[in-house]
Amino acid sequence: MKICARTDVHYAIRDVVAWADKVPGEKIHLNIGDPDKFDFDTPEWVKEGMIRAIRDGKNYYGRSEGNPEVLKAIAQRDEKFSGRAPDHSIVTQGVAESIEFLFASLMDKGDNILLPSPIYPQYLAACTMNCGEPREYHCIEEEGWNPDPEDMRKKIDDRTRAIVIINPNNPTGAIYSKKFLQGVVDVAAEHDVPIISDEIYDMITFDDYTPMSSLAKDVKLVSLNGISKNYLSPGWRMGYSSFYNCDELYESCLRLARIRLCANTPASYGLLAAYTGDDSHIEPLKKKLLTRRDLMMKRFDEMGLHCVEPKGAFYAFPQCPGDDREFVKGLLEKEKVLTVFGSGFGEQGKGHFRVVFLPDEATLSEACDRIERYVKSL
Amino acid sequence: MKICARTDVHYAIRDVVAWADKVPGEKIHLNIGDPDKFDFDTPEWVKEGMIRAIRDGKNYYGRSEGNPEVLKAIAQRDEKFSGRAPDHSIVTQGVAESIEFLFASLMDKGDNILLPSPIYPQYLAACTMNCGEPREYHCIEEEGWNPDPEDMRKKIDDRTRAIVIINPNNPTGAIYSKKFLQGVVDVAAEHDVPIISDEIYDMITFDDYTPMSSLAKDVKLVSLNGISKNYLSPGWRMGYSSFYNCDELYESCLRLARIRLCANTPASYGLLAAYTGDDSHIEPLKKKLLTRRDLMMKRFDEMGLHCVEPKGAFYAFPQCPGDDREFVKGLLEKEKVLTVFGSGFGEQGKGHFRVVFLPDEATLSEACDRIERYVKSL
């Protein structure tokens, strides 16, 4: 049976789970960015928003782009957050579906999209699926993993269809500075290429944060967001894309949205509840995460693993000795700690590994003890 | 801005809504197959299954293929229903996502997939999106819209990657007879081509029904199903594909499933509740629908519109005088009854229009009065 080559896509974050399944015994999971698998839970008022919708009979097909009151809540949130409401938004099944709609609209064979390196692997797969080339530009580890506009300028050409940034970043935990963001905007303006700005962690920040829409006023921009991370509901698959200055791209994504009818209707009312609540869960969430980040950074420092301090999200991306695949495999087999090998995040991921600092302090300390023992054993 | 040609996809069922938005006043909606917009509701125990999952903290990323207990419930249901458990299943965001995974795995430029004509438009769009050719085979109106294996034999070639059947059928309401189904199996066996059998309405039947998996024992088969229609929860987007004799195709779809992480986790526990309940909603549902079908058929007969009697689902596909687009537009503008033009369902849809018999009898009678008045005015 012939299977199309473009489905030869891989996703390191899930692939390591297959490795772990073969290793007997309890493991410490530092591999997946799912707070709900640790001591975090969806805020009650967000849950109740979805439950109310189910009970009230909102179990029908919603509008393909999202129901009007949901879109209104998104526009108001985006405006409150960045000072600027989008021209249009489309509710999607996670940010994953937004990426699919955008890449399918933009990429034909021979086209490329500029991706930050290291890169969240879904973006690599979306290029492969759409027969296009993922072209990675450097992020500068010495500059806190900020994106390098000069390297973008070297990589961009007339088949470049978009520039992706992920801010706050997965896998590095970076928050991009205004200076570097302005550099990205300049490159996009010079080449009239749209920016796709993935901002799914934009409320989980430990430093000053600048939404791209507040800066990129005269360029085409699509920002990606949702409640998976900020409102601790990843399993609901509630994302959206917001479009600025790019009506044609919106129209194309809307056509694709119509084909699959709609996203989950009750979950979209969970998003509505999230975006009209008081966000009182955010400060306790950040406080917990900050304590855990600091614990982990101190331990990495003590064991001599170089790691840029994460300023947002819940990932750290330390360097590791030797081949990163071997390192991660060995750590799993010898110490039963599951992490993700850096080369799963593209070229610049090599020689690193990704961990989450989501577990409670006791578990995180135990994980660090094991990592330290493993590093010393090499 | 260049937008890829393959995103030039259309979906007649949603496109007519844009027409309706321009016509002032209240309309009678016979256009969309969404029982929850009429006097039907998701069974309470199915709702409670999803609500319990939300409250119990099952808001995390589930497994990409579906959580083990959900897959077990699917296997048991499939076995109970057809006497045969699938080799594998993958939970997807509606059947729409199953179609995407399958067509992306099977189709490259130059490939074709055999589709029944008239055809549910999502399948046409999935071909366009994957740069392949939708190749329509005849269904025989005089034989209750059964598929024609002889016409399949004329259309199949060495670039044919699958044969799709939809049974019970949307838009015709047909239920395929064993004789014709066996004919399809024979064609698939002769050419070693997988059958994709869309069975999303398989509990809404008013006649003997044969699941394809009970018949197609030695061929490659993927059956598509979900709770949208049988359990009246279309907005939850809970579908799945079940694979028989085609491990490679399963592996490819699983890779694609991993990229988007998972389907909606709490909704998958709604499916679990549905598939482990007593199905006591089905008889009352069918009774209501049957009364409405009979009412509509009687009225079509009286006004001289030829219509094959639907044996399943909740669609009827009568012939109409003149051009079907014009007919549907005129009916909307003059009588404010919204239906879907048959040519939106491919070649053999021409000269027909699709209606749902979901509204209560009073509304349905009023709709029929208006259709009759409109037909007489032509």
Coordinates of C-alpha atoms in Angstrom, one line a residue, chain B residues 19-228:
Chain B
W19 CA -27.4 33.6 0.8
A20 CA -29.9 33.4 3.6
D21 CA -28.1 36.2 5.6
K22 CA -29.0 38.6 2.7
V23 CA -32.7 37.7 2.8
P24 CA -34.6 39.6 5.5
G25 CA -37.1 38.0 7.8
E26 CA -37.6 34.7 9.5
K27 CA -36.7 31.6 7.5
I28 CA -37.5 27.9 7.8
H29 CA -34.2 26.1 7.9
L30 CA -34.2 22.8 6.1
N31 CA -30.6 23.1 5.1
I32 CA -28.4 21.7 7.9
G33 CA -28.3 18.2 9.3
D34 CA -28.1 19.4 12.9
P35 CA -30.8 17.7 15.1
D36 CA -29.8 19.9 18.1
K37 CA -31.2 23.0 16.3
F38 CA -34.6 21.3 16.4
D39 CA -36.5 19.5 19.1
F40 CA -33.8 16.9 19.7
D41 CA -31.1 17.0 22.5
T42 CA -28.0 15.1 23.5
P43 CA -29.1 12.2 25.9
E44 CA -28.6 13.2 29.5
W45 CA -26.2 10.3 30.3
V46 CA -24.0 11.3 27.4
K47 CA -23.9 14.9 28.6
E48 CA -23.1 13.7 32.1
G49 CA -20.3 11.6 30.8
M50 CA -18.6 14.7 29.4
I51 CA -19.4 16.9 32.4
R52 CA -18.0 14.2 34.8
A53 CA -14.8 14.2 32.9
I54 CA -14.5 18.0 33.1
R55 CA -15.1 17.9 36.9
D56 CA -12.8 15.0 37.4
G57 CA -9.9 16.9 35.9
K58 CA -9.7 15.0 32.6
N59 CA -8.9 18.3 30.9
Y60 CA -5.3 17.2 30.0
Y61 CA -4.0 16.2 26.6
G62 CA -5.3 12.7 26.0
R63 CA -3.4 10.1 24.0
S64 CA -3.3 11.0 20.3
E65 CA -5.3 8.0 19.2
G66 CA -7.7 8.3 22.1
N67 CA -7.4 7.1 25.7
P68 CA -7.3 3.3 26.2
E69 CA -10.8 3.0 27.9
V70 CA -12.3 5.1 25.1
L71 CA -10.7 2.9 22.4
K72 CA -12.0 -0.2 24.3
A73 CA -15.6 1.1 24.3
I74 CA -15.3 1.8 20.5
A75 CA -14.0 -1.8 19.9
Q76 CA -16.8 -3.3 21.9
R77 CA -19.4 -1.2 20.2
D78 CA -18.1 -2.0 16.7
E79 CA -18.0 -5.7 17.6
K80 CA -21.5 -5.7 19.0
F81 CA -22.8 -3.8 16.0
S82 CA -21.2 -5.8 13.2
G83 CA -19.8 -8.9 14.8
R84 CA -16.3 -7.8 14.3
A85 CA -13.9 -5.7 16.3
P86 CA -11.5 -3.4 14.4
D87 CA -7.7 -3.9 14.4
H88 CA -7.2 -0.3 15.5
S89 CA -9.2 2.9 16.0
I90 CA -8.3 6.6 16.1
V91 CA -10.5 9.2 17.8
T92 CA -10.7 12.3 15.7
Q93 CA -12.3 15.8 15.7
G94 CA -15.4 14.8 13.9
V95 CA -15.4 12.4 10.9
A96 CA -14.0 15.4 9.1
E97 CA -10.6 14.9 10.7
S98 CA -10.7 11.2 9.9
I99 CA -11.2 12.1 6.3
E100 CA -8.3 14.5 6.3
F101 CA -5.9 12.0 7.8
L102 CA -7.0 9.3 5.3
F103 CA -6.9 11.5 2.2
A104 CA -3.6 13.0 3.2
S105 CA -2.1 9.5 3.7
L106 CA -3.5 8.2 0.4
M107 CA -3.5 11.0 -2.2
D108 CA -0.8 12.6 -4.1
K109 CA -1.1 14.8 -7.2
G110 CA -2.5 12.5 -10.0
D111 CA -4.2 10.1 -7.7
N112 CA -8.0 9.7 -7.5
I113 CA -10.5 8.5 -5.0
L114 CA -13.9 7.0 -6.1
L115 CA -16.8 8.9 -4.5
P116 CA -20.5 8.1 -4.7
S117 CA -22.5 10.7 -6.7
P118 CA -24.4 12.5 -5.2
I119 CA -21.6 13.1 -2.7
Y120 CA -21.3 14.8 0.7
P121 CA -19.2 17.9 -0.2
Q122 CA -16.5 17.5 2.5
Y123 CA -15.1 14.6 0.4
L124 CA -14.8 16.7 -2.7
A125 CA -13.0 19.4 -0.7
A126 CA -10.6 16.8 0.9
C127 CA -9.6 15.7 -2.6
T128 CA -9.0 19.3 -3.7
M129 CA -7.0 20.0 -0.5
N130 CA -4.8 17.0 -1.2
C131 CA -4.2 17.9 -4.9
G132 CA -6.0 14.7 -6.0
E133 CA -9.0 14.0 -8.3
P134 CA -12.5 13.3 -6.9
R135 CA -13.8 10.8 -9.3
E136 CA -17.6 10.3 -9.0
Y137 CA -19.3 6.9 -9.6
H138 CA -23.0 6.6 -10.2
C139 CA -25.6 5.8 -7.6
I140 CA -28.8 4.6 -9.1
E141 CA -31.8 6.7 -8.3
E142 CA -34.2 4.0 -9.6
E143 CA -32.6 1.5 -7.3
G144 CA -33.1 3.6 -4.2
W145 CA -29.8 5.4 -4.8
N146 CA -27.7 2.2 -4.3
P147 CA -24.1 2.4 -5.6
D148 CA -23.4 1.0 -9.0
P149 CA -20.4 -1.5 -9.0
E150 CA -20.4 -1.6 -12.8
D151 CA -19.9 2.1 -13.0
M152 CA -17.1 1.8 -10.4
R153 CA -15.4 -0.8 -12.6
K154 CA -15.5 1.8 -15.5
K155 CA -14.0 4.6 -13.4
I156 CA -11.3 2.7 -11.4
D157 CA -7.7 2.8 -12.6
D158 CA -4.2 2.2 -11.3
R159 CA -4.2 5.7 -9.6
T160 CA -7.3 5.0 -7.7
R161 CA -6.4 5.0 -4.0
A162 CA -9.7 4.2 -2.3
I163 CA -13.5 3.7 -2.8
V164 CA -15.7 5.8 -0.5
I165 CA -19.3 4.7 0.4
I166 CA -21.6 6.6 2.7
N167 CA -24.2 4.3 4.2
P168 CA -26.8 5.4 5.5
N169 CA -26.4 8.1 2.9
N170 CA -26.1 11.9 3.1
P171 CA -27.7 13.5 1.0
T172 CA -30.1 10.8 -0.3
G173 CA -31.1 8.9 2.9
A174 CA -30.4 5.6 1.1
I175 CA -29.5 2.4 2.9
Y176 CA -27.4 0.2 0.7
S177 CA -28.6 -3.4 0.1
K178 CA -26.4 -6.4 0.8
K179 CA -26.4 -7.2 -2.9
F180 CA -25.0 -3.8 -3.9
L181 CA -22.6 -3.7 -0.9
Q182 CA -21.2 -7.1 -2.0
G183 CA -20.7 -5.6 -5.4
V184 CA -18.6 -2.8 -3.9
V185 CA -16.5 -5.4 -1.9
D186 CA -15.9 -7.4 -5.1
V187 CA -14.6 -4.3 -7.0
A188 CA -12.3 -3.4 -4.0
A189 CA -11.0 -7.0 -3.9
E190 CA -10.3 -7.1 -7.7
H191 CA -8.2 -4.0 -7.5
D192 CA -6.8 -4.3 -3.9
V193 CA -8.1 -0.9 -3.1
P194 CA -9.3 0.1 0.5
I195 CA -12.9 0.8 1.1
I196 CA -13.7 3.9 3.3
S197 CA -17.2 3.4 4.7
D198 CA -18.8 6.4 6.3
E199 CA -21.4 5.0 8.7
I200 CA -22.1 8.1 10.9
Y201 CA -25.9 7.5 10.7
D202 CA -25.8 3.8 11.4
M203 CA -28.3 3.8 14.3
I204 CA -30.8 6.1 12.5
T205 CA -32.3 3.5 10.2
F206 CA -35.8 2.6 9.1
D207 CA -34.8 -0.5 7.2
D208 CA -32.4 -3.4 7.4
Y209 CA -28.9 -2.2 7.7
T210 CA -25.6 -4.0 7.0
P211 CA -22.3 -2.6 8.4
M212 CA -19.6 -2.9 5.8
S213 CA -17.2 -4.6 8.3
S214 CA -19.6 -7.6 8.5
L215 CA -19.3 -8.2 4.8
A216 CA -15.8 -6.9 3.7
K217 CA -13.8 -9.6 5.5
D218 CA -10.9 -10.0 3.2
V219 CA -10.4 -6.4 1.9
K220 CA -8.8 -3.3 3.4
L221 CA -11.5 -1.3 5.2
V222 CA -11.7 1.9 7.2
S223 CA -15.1 2.6 8.8
L224 CA -15.9 6.1 9.9
N225 CA -18.3 6.8 12.8
G226 CA -18.9 9.0 15.8
I227 CA -21.6 10.3 18.2
S228 CA -22.6 13.5 16.3

